[in-house]
Amino acid sequence: MKVRVASAGTGKTTSLVLRYLELVGAGTPLRRIAGVTFTRTAAAELRQRVGDAVRELLREGSYLEVGYRLRETERPAFEEALRELEGATLSTIHGFMRTCLALVAPTMGLDPDLRSLGEWEAGAMFEEELRGLLLLAERPEHGLHAAAELLGRGAVELAVRLFQQRSLSERFIPDDSEISRALVALFESAYKRFEVRLGAALLPPSEVERKALLMARTAVAVRRLAGRYRVVLVDEFQDVNPLQGQFFELLEAGDMQVEVVGDPKQSIYGFRNADVEVFRRAMAAGQMLPPLRETRRHARVVARFLNRLTGVLAENQLGFGKAEAPEVEVAGPQAQRAGRVELHWLAGDAPIAKLREQEAQVLAERLAELHRTHGYAFRDMAVLARSYKGLEQVEQALLAGGIPYVLLQGRGYFERLEIRDLYHALRVGVDARGLSLAAWLRSPFGQLELEAVNAVLRAEQPLEALAANHPEAHARLERIQQAVRGTPVAALKTLIREPFIAGRRYVDFLGARARENVDALLFTVAQQPPGDLEILLERLQLLSRQADAGDVPQSGEGVQLLTVHRAKGLEWPLVAVFDAARMLPPLNEPLLVHPEEATVSLAGSAGFDETKARVKARQQAESYRLLYVAASRPREVLLVTGSAKGERGSGWLPVFERLELGPGARPFDRPEFVLQTHPYRPLSSAPALRVLPAAPGLEPAAWIDRRFRRHPHPPVQSPSGLKDDDGNGEPLPVSDPDEGERLPGRATTVGTLVHYAISQNWSASNPLHLDNLQAQEVMFPYRADEQEDILAEVRELLAGYQRLLGRELASLASRAEDFPELPMAMAQGNTVWQGIIDRLYRVGSTWVLEDYKTDREIRPERYHFQLATYVEAVRRVRRVEPRVQLIYLREGRVVEIPRTTLEAAYAAETLGPPA
């Protein structure tokens, strides 16, 4: 196998086009060359580039100045290549595998008319087979009964997780624990049923890989393929998964010439099962071609910075080695441009959320300044972040500064209101009950007010009530019920485009952005139509729970916002990298597959800790490669920002410190390189962002200088979230593993179990109650020994609570009314406060509001506003004034909070800052 390393911007696609010309010129017909790349877009671009190169060669006699020169004896070969171009094999990896399988289908026992199946639909089919198998395994005599009993309620989730990782290995091997063996046995049995269901013609991507591997091991099939293709050129080889890598290795062993090109420094798709070790294995065993060293993307200063960055990372084996990081030289027009690099750090002891807020403001200020003084158009700028959480902060800063922006890949597409409207409309067409009926009645399809919706839902026969009181809405429901009897695509078209809502179409109720999303949904479903409506509904529900399901690109012009992963393969004149100090997300998976050995380990099983360490090391290495990808996107200006709290450096900051360019380095400001550390300053005293002047000749509107008042709280807020570990009034971070934020840990698990046990009046001495606590979902991530340790702490806290009952706390028997875990929601100004009151009860004529704390420190002041909000909600609804008590369970102490203290805390927060 021939292997070439091509760093970012060094003309990898151009090198592939030149290789096509060399092969055709040497006598290999274009039809005998297979071009394989990672995406359909890249494959289409490669086809276009090859065609343009052949035409230029035939017209001009050469391709590029120092590229390829045509000899007249070669002209017939290139004329033939031009005729064969449309039928030539230039496709994705899976597309190439399908083409090969179709060529030898009878040999492999397959239908030559292979049909594609989406991975999401394959997952749904596997889960159906799995659930059916578990139903059979409920019988004690079934062979999997013991395995199903051992895995318990987590069996489906764990087996589905394993199914999603099947591109890592042809076969999974359990570690030495009984629970891992049970999971692998269950998975293999369900997988066999799944394969039978697929039959000989239906193949999702991962099954294409497995069938292709089997084909590559079949001598007669490989001979047939070798007779069809002489050379296979593979692009982006750093992004292949282990099964794909084995496939190409077997083709090479079968006397097919395989040449691969890629950049290990840009291997960032581990979450899609890509494995950079496949490329490294090819480098070690194959013939290394000279690396591409000339970058025609980067200006001089940007290229020097990248060389220094890759040198330090390679020297310290952070993500890649020296052989994978050759120095590059600037060539072409970019060699005449100096370029610019700016590093801006925010440092201070303020909460990290406040630092990042100011960091976003600094970034917005620099973009506005570079636009004003250097002439960069906003459409030529991009801001990259490691997470969508970071992009949200950048959005706010750009909006405040009057800077136009475009979110290229937003989050939560399948949770958007217009998509959920269509989901619920399809669902009521199948079964007009429950939550979907309520949502549909409020949507543009139903158009009922809340009071009318409530009346319909409370009726004994909701549909009869709807027909009697709202006949127009009922007629629309009947139209939808009729539409869903057809195909899913036809049903969607009816919902979206048919004017049955009082003469209007559903899209007529939407703005431009929402219309784009609805069109994208229809296009997606039409491309891969599901077998029936239930499969489509299941898919939409599944995707609505996935954090990485983004929406379609926005239209318009402005600074482009996207994650680093989405930016790979793209470039802009100016690129800003935001939040360079963001930490890696914690690894809290209950199931892990060993990267090298394909050993399956579950939390608490034999090899779990060792596998977790390997997986974490790989994630860390990929994080450094992600930094290289981000830093290599700009052509002329690279702008990096990050926030450091105190002296702690996290995320990519340690890399910049190795470069002696971190927050502690001596600042400097040169025309081509800026390094500056900004001290934290509260935004209330920060200078306002520069407002860009209006276009000449336009009369500004009278309201142009007005500003919306910044509300102190978001539209919906939990009163318990208005504090953090430092007690400084900062909301707690969101528990979001995709964004790397803090997740509920052991202390949160203990608190959750204790609060639930108290609400159920459970006893610390009752084994049945403790067994129920151990079966709660929050315990799933923990090993058996960790669960026992947590339960021991829960028992101790519950026992402390029980000792207080009848003494400092009123006994349960003395309470005339008792409401544990009481939900509350209350509007105050621009914010709706919602939360859970631990306990509200009445003894005689006295009402008591209790809040249970498992804190190790007694600091009542942290909870004054939370309790004041609860009291205000009780006062509004029940017209009573409860006595308020904080119960610190570890100390067995009851702290009563005075009414005046609560009133002061409530007034301070809800009134907000002065206008």
CSV table of N, CA, C and O in Angstrom, one decimal, residues 812-877:
chain,number,residue,atom,x,y,z
A,812,LEU,N,-45.0,12.3,61.3
A,812,LEU,CA,-45.9,12.1,60.1
A,812,LEU,C,-47.4,11.9,60.6
A,812,LEU,O,-48.3,12.4,59.9
A,813,ALA,N,-47.6,11.3,61.7
A,813,ALA,CA,-48.9,11.1,62.2
A,813,ALA,C,-49.6,12.4,62.6
A,813,ALA,O,-50.9,12.5,62.5
A,814,SER,N,-48.9,13.4,63.0
A,814,SER,CA,-49.5,14.6,63.5
A,814,SER,C,-49.8,15.6,62.4
A,814,SER,O,-50.4,16.6,62.6
A,815,ARG,N,-49.5,15.2,61.1
A,815,ARG,CA,-49.8,16.2,60.0
A,815,ARG,C,-51.2,16.0,59.4
A,815,ARG,O,-51.5,14.9,59.0
A,816,ALA,N,-51.9,17.1,59.4
A,816,ALA,CA,-53.3,17.0,58.9
A,816,ALA,C,-53.2,16.9,57.3
A,816,ALA,O,-54.1,16.3,56.7
A,817,GLU,N,-52.3,17.7,56.7
A,817,GLU,CA,-52.1,17.6,55.3
A,817,GLU,C,-50.6,17.6,55.1
A,817,GLU,O,-49.8,18.2,55.8
A,818,ASP,N,-50.2,16.8,54.0
A,818,ASP,CA,-48.8,16.5,53.8
A,818,ASP,C,-48.5,16.4,52.3
A,818,ASP,O,-49.1,15.5,51.7
A,819,PHE,N,-47.7,17.2,51.7
A,819,PHE,CA,-47.4,17.2,50.3
A,819,PHE,C,-45.9,17.1,50.1
A,819,PHE,O,-45.2,18.1,50.1
A,820,PRO,N,-45.4,15.9,49.9
A,820,PRO,CA,-44.0,15.7,49.5
A,820,PRO,C,-43.7,16.0,48.0
A,820,PRO,O,-44.6,15.7,47.2
A,821,GLU,N,-42.5,16.4,47.7
A,821,GLU,CA,-42.1,16.7,46.3
A,821,GLU,C,-43.2,17.4,45.5
A,821,GLU,O,-43.7,17.0,44.5
A,822,LEU,N,-43.5,18.6,46.0
A,822,LEU,CA,-44.6,19.4,45.4
A,822,LEU,C,-44.1,20.3,44.3
A,822,LEU,O,-43.3,21.2,44.5
A,823,PRO,N,-44.5,20.1,43.0
A,823,PRO,CA,-44.1,20.9,41.9
A,823,PRO,C,-44.6,22.3,42.1
A,823,PRO,O,-45.7,22.5,42.5
A,824,MET,N,-43.8,23.3,41.6
A,824,MET,CA,-44.3,24.7,41.6
A,824,MET,C,-43.8,25.4,40.4
A,824,MET,O,-42.7,25.1,39.8
A,825,ALA,N,-44.6,26.3,39.9
A,825,ALA,CA,-44.2,27.2,38.8
A,825,ALA,C,-44.9,28.5,39.0
A,825,ALA,O,-46.1,28.6,39.3
A,826,MET,N,-44.1,29.6,38.9
A,826,MET,CA,-44.6,30.9,39.2
A,826,MET,C,-44.0,32.0,38.3
A,826,MET,O,-42.7,32.0,38.2
A,827,ALA,N,-44.8,32.8,37.7
A,827,ALA,CA,-44.3,33.9,36.9
A,827,ALA,C,-44.0,35.1,37.7
A,827,ALA,O,-44.8,35.5,38.6
A,828,GLN,N,-42.8,35.7,37.5
A,828,GLN,CA,-42.4,36.9,38.2
A,828,GLN,C,-41.7,37.7,37.2
A,828,GLN,O,-40.5,37.4,36.8
A,829,GLY,N,-42.3,38.8,36.7
A,829,GLY,CA,-41.6,39.7,35.7
A,829,GLY,C,-41.4,38.9,34.4
A,829,GLY,O,-42.4,38.4,33.9
A,830,ASN,N,-40.2,38.8,33.9
A,830,ASN,CA,-39.9,38.2,32.7
A,830,ASN,C,-39.5,36.7,32.8
A,830,ASN,O,-39.1,36.1,31.9
A,831,THR,N,-39.6,36.2,34.0
A,831,THR,CA,-39.1,34.9,34.3
A,831,THR,C,-40.2,34.0,34.9
A,831,THR,O,-40.9,34.5,35.8
A,832,VAL,N,-40.2,32.7,34.5
A,832,VAL,CA,-41.1,31.8,35.2
A,832,VAL,C,-40.1,30.9,36.0
A,832,VAL,O,-39.2,30.3,35.5
A,833,TRP,N,-40.4,30.9,37.3
A,833,TRP,CA,-39.6,30.1,38.3
A,833,TRP,C,-40.3,28.8,38.5
A,833,TRP,O,-41.5,28.8,38.8
A,834,GLN,N,-39.6,27.7,38.3
A,834,GLN,CA,-40.2,26.4,38.5
A,834,GLN,C,-39.2,25.5,39.2
A,834,GLN,O,-38.0,25.6,39.0
A,835,GLY,N,-39.8,24.7,40.1
A,835,GLY,CA,-38.9,23.8,40.9
A,835,GLY,C,-39.8,22.8,41.6
A,835,GLY,O,-41.0,22.6,41.4
A,836,ILE,N,-39.2,22.2,42.6
A,836,ILE,CA,-39.9,21.2,43.4
A,836,ILE,C,-39.7,21.6,44.9
A,836,ILE,O,-38.5,21.7,45.4
A,837,ILE,N,-40.8,21.7,45.6
A,837,ILE,CA,-40.7,22.0,47.1
A,837,ILE,C,-40.6,20.6,47.7
A,837,ILE,O,-41.4,19.7,47.5
A,838,ASP,N,-39.5,20.4,48.5
A,838,ASP,CA,-39.3,19.1,49.1
A,838,ASP,C,-40.5,18.7,50.0
A,838,ASP,O,-40.9,17.5,49.8
A,839,ARG,N,-41.1,19.6,50.8
A,839,ARG,CA,-42.2,19.1,51.6
A,839,ARG,C,-43.0,20.3,52.1
A,839,ARG,O,-42.4,21.3,52.6
A,840,LEU,N,-44.3,20.3,52.0
A,840,LEU,CA,-45.2,21.3,52.6
A,840,LEU,C,-46.3,20.5,53.3
A,840,LEU,O,-46.9,19.7,52.8
A,841,TYR,N,-46.4,20.9,54.6
A,841,TYR,CA,-47.4,20.2,55.4
A,841,TYR,C,-48.0,21.1,56.5
A,841,TYR,O,-47.5,22.2,56.8
A,842,ARG,N,-49.1,20.6,57.0
A,842,ARG,CA,-49.9,21.4,58.0
A,842,ARG,C,-50.0,20.6,59.3
A,842,ARG,O,-50.4,19.4,59.2
A,843,VAL,N,-49.7,21.2,60.4
A,843,VAL,CA,-49.9,20.7,61.7
A,843,VAL,C,-50.8,21.6,62.5
A,843,VAL,O,-50.4,22.8,62.8
A,844,GLY,N,-52.1,21.2,62.7
A,844,GLY,CA,-53.1,22.2,63.3
A,844,GLY,C,-53.3,23.3,62.3
A,844,GLY,O,-53.7,23.0,61.1
A,845,SER,N,-53.1,24.5,62.7
A,845,SER,CA,-53.3,25.6,61.7
A,845,SER,C,-51.9,26.2,61.2
A,845,SER,O,-51.9,27.2,60.5
A,846,THR,N,-50.8,25.5,61.5
A,846,THR,CA,-49.5,26.0,61.1
A,846,THR,C,-49.0,25.2,59.9
A,846,THR,O,-49.0,24.0,59.9
A,847,TRP,N,-48.6,25.9,58.9
A,847,TRP,CA,-48.0,25.3,57.7
A,847,TRP,C,-46.5,25.4,57.8
A,847,TRP,O,-46.0,26.4,58.3
A,848,VAL,N,-45.9,24.3,57.4
A,848,VAL,CA,-44.4,24.2,57.4
A,848,VAL,C,-43.9,23.9,56.0
A,848,VAL,O,-44.4,22.9,55.4
A,849,LEU,N,-42.9,24.6,55.6
A,849,LEU,CA,-42.2,24.3,54.3
A,849,LEU,C,-40.8,23.8,54.7
A,849,LEU,O,-40.0,24.6,55.3
A,850,GLU,N,-40.4,22.6,54.2
A,850,GLU,CA,-39.1,22.1,54.6
A,850,GLU,C,-38.3,21.8,53.3
A,850,GLU,O,-38.8,21.5,52.3
A,851,ASP,N,-37.0,22.0,53.5
A,851,ASP,CA,-36.1,21.8,52.4
A,851,ASP,C,-34.9,21.0,53.0
A,851,ASP,O,-34.3,21.4,53.9
A,852,TYR,N,-34.6,19.8,52.4
A,852,TYR,CA,-33.7,18.9,52.9
A,852,TYR,C,-32.3,19.0,52.2
A,852,TYR,O,-32.2,19.1,51.0
A,853,LYS,N,-31.3,19.1,53.0
A,853,LYS,CA,-29.9,19.4,52.4
A,853,LYS,C,-29.0,18.3,52.9
A,853,LYS,O,-29.0,17.9,54.1
A,854,THR,N,-28.2,17.8,51.9
A,854,THR,CA,-27.1,16.8,52.2
A,854,THR,C,-25.8,17.5,52.2
A,854,THR,O,-24.8,16.8,52.2
A,855,ASP,N,-25.7,18.8,52.2
A,855,ASP,CA,-24.5,19.5,52.2
A,855,ASP,C,-23.6,19.1,53.4
A,855,ASP,O,-24.1,18.8,54.5
A,856,ARG,N,-22.3,19.3,53.2
A,856,ARG,CA,-21.3,19.1,54.3
A,856,ARG,C,-21.1,20.4,55.1
A,856,ARG,O,-20.4,20.3,56.1
A,857,GLU,N,-21.5,21.5,54.5
A,857,GLU,CA,-21.3,22.8,55.2
A,857,GLU,C,-22.7,23.3,55.5
A,857,GLU,O,-23.6,23.2,54.6
A,858,ILE,N,-22.9,24.0,56.6
A,858,ILE,CA,-24.1,24.6,56.9
A,858,ILE,C,-24.0,26.1,56.5
A,858,ILE,O,-23.4,26.9,57.2
A,859,ARG,N,-24.6,26.4,55.4
A,859,ARG,CA,-24.6,27.8,54.9
A,859,ARG,C,-26.0,28.1,54.4
A,859,ARG,O,-26.3,28.1,53.2
A,860,PRO,N,-26.9,28.5,55.3
A,860,PRO,CA,-28.3,28.8,54.9
A,860,PRO,C,-28.4,29.9,53.9
A,860,PRO,O,-29.4,29.9,53.1
A,861,GLU,N,-27.5,30.9,53.9
A,861,GLU,CA,-27.6,32.0,53.0
A,861,GLU,C,-27.6,31.6,51.6
A,861,GLU,O,-28.2,32.4,50.7
A,862,ARG,N,-27.1,30.5,51.2
A,862,ARG,CA,-27.1,30.1,49.8
A,862,ARG,C,-28.5,29.8,49.3
A,862,ARG,O,-28.7,29.8,48.1
A,863,TYR,N,-29.4,29.5,50.2
A,863,TYR,CA,-30.7,29.0,49.8
A,863,TYR,C,-31.8,30.0,50.1
A,863,TYR,O,-33.0,29.7,50.0
A,864,HIS,N,-31.5,31.2,50.5
A,864,HIS,CA,-32.5,32.2,50.9
A,864,HIS,C,-33.5,32.5,49.8
A,864,HIS,O,-34.7,32.5,49.9
A,865,PHE,N,-32.9,32.8,48.6
A,865,PHE,CA,-33.8,33.1,47.5
A,865,PHE,C,-34.6,31.9,47.0
A,865,PHE,O,-35.8,32.1,46.7
A,866,GLN,N,-34.0,30.8,47.0
A,866,GLN,CA,-34.8,29.6,46.6
A,866,GLN,C,-36.0,29.4,47.5
A,866,GLN,O,-37.1,29.2,47.0
A,867,LEU,N,-35.8,29.5,48.8
A,867,LEU,CA,-36.8,29.3,49.8
A,867,LEU,C,-37.9,30.4,49.7
A,867,LEU,O,-39.1,30.2,49.8
A,868,ALA,N,-37.4,31.6,49.5
A,868,ALA,CA,-38.3,32.8,49.3
A,868,ALA,C,-39.2,32.6,48.1
A,868,ALA,O,-40.4,33.0,48.2
A,869,THR,N,-38.7,32.0,47.0
A,869,THR,CA,-39.5,31.8,45.9
A,869,THR,C,-40.6,30.8,46.2
A,869,THR,O,-41.7,30.9,45.8
A,870,TYR,N,-40.2,29.7,46.9
A,870,TYR,CA,-41.2,28.7,47.3
A,870,TYR,C,-42.3,29.3,48.1
A,870,TYR,O,-43.5,29.0,48.0
A,871,VAL,N,-41.9,30.1,49.1
A,871,VAL,CA,-42.8,30.7,50.0
A,871,VAL,C,-43.8,31.6,49.2
A,871,VAL,O,-45.0,31.6,49.4
A,872,GLU,N,-43.3,32.4,48.3
A,872,GLU,CA,-44.1,33.3,47.5
A,872,GLU,C,-45.1,32.5,46.7
A,872,GLU,O,-46.3,32.8,46.5
A,873,ALA,N,-44.7,31.3,46.1
A,873,ALA,CA,-45.6,30.5,45.3
A,873,ALA,C,-46.7,29.9,46.2
A,873,ALA,O,-47.9,29.9,45.9
A,874,VAL,N,-46.3,29.5,47.4
A,874,VAL,CA,-47.3,28.9,48.4
A,874,VAL,C,-48.3,30.0,48.8
A,874,VAL,O,-49.5,29.8,48.9
A,875,ARG,N,-47.8,31.2,49.0
A,875,ARG,CA,-48.6,32.4,49.4
A,875,ARG,C,-49.6,32.7,48.3
A,875,ARG,O,-50.8,32.9,48.6
A,876,ARG,N,-49.2,32.7,47.1
A,876,ARG,CA,-50.1,33.0,46.0
A,876,ARG,C,-51.2,31.9,45.8
A,876,ARG,O,-52.4,32.3,45.5
A,877,VAL,N,-50.8,30.7,45.9
A,877,VAL,CA,-51.8,29.6,45.6
A,877,VAL,C,-52.6,29.3,46.8
A,877,VAL,O,-53.9,29.1,46.6
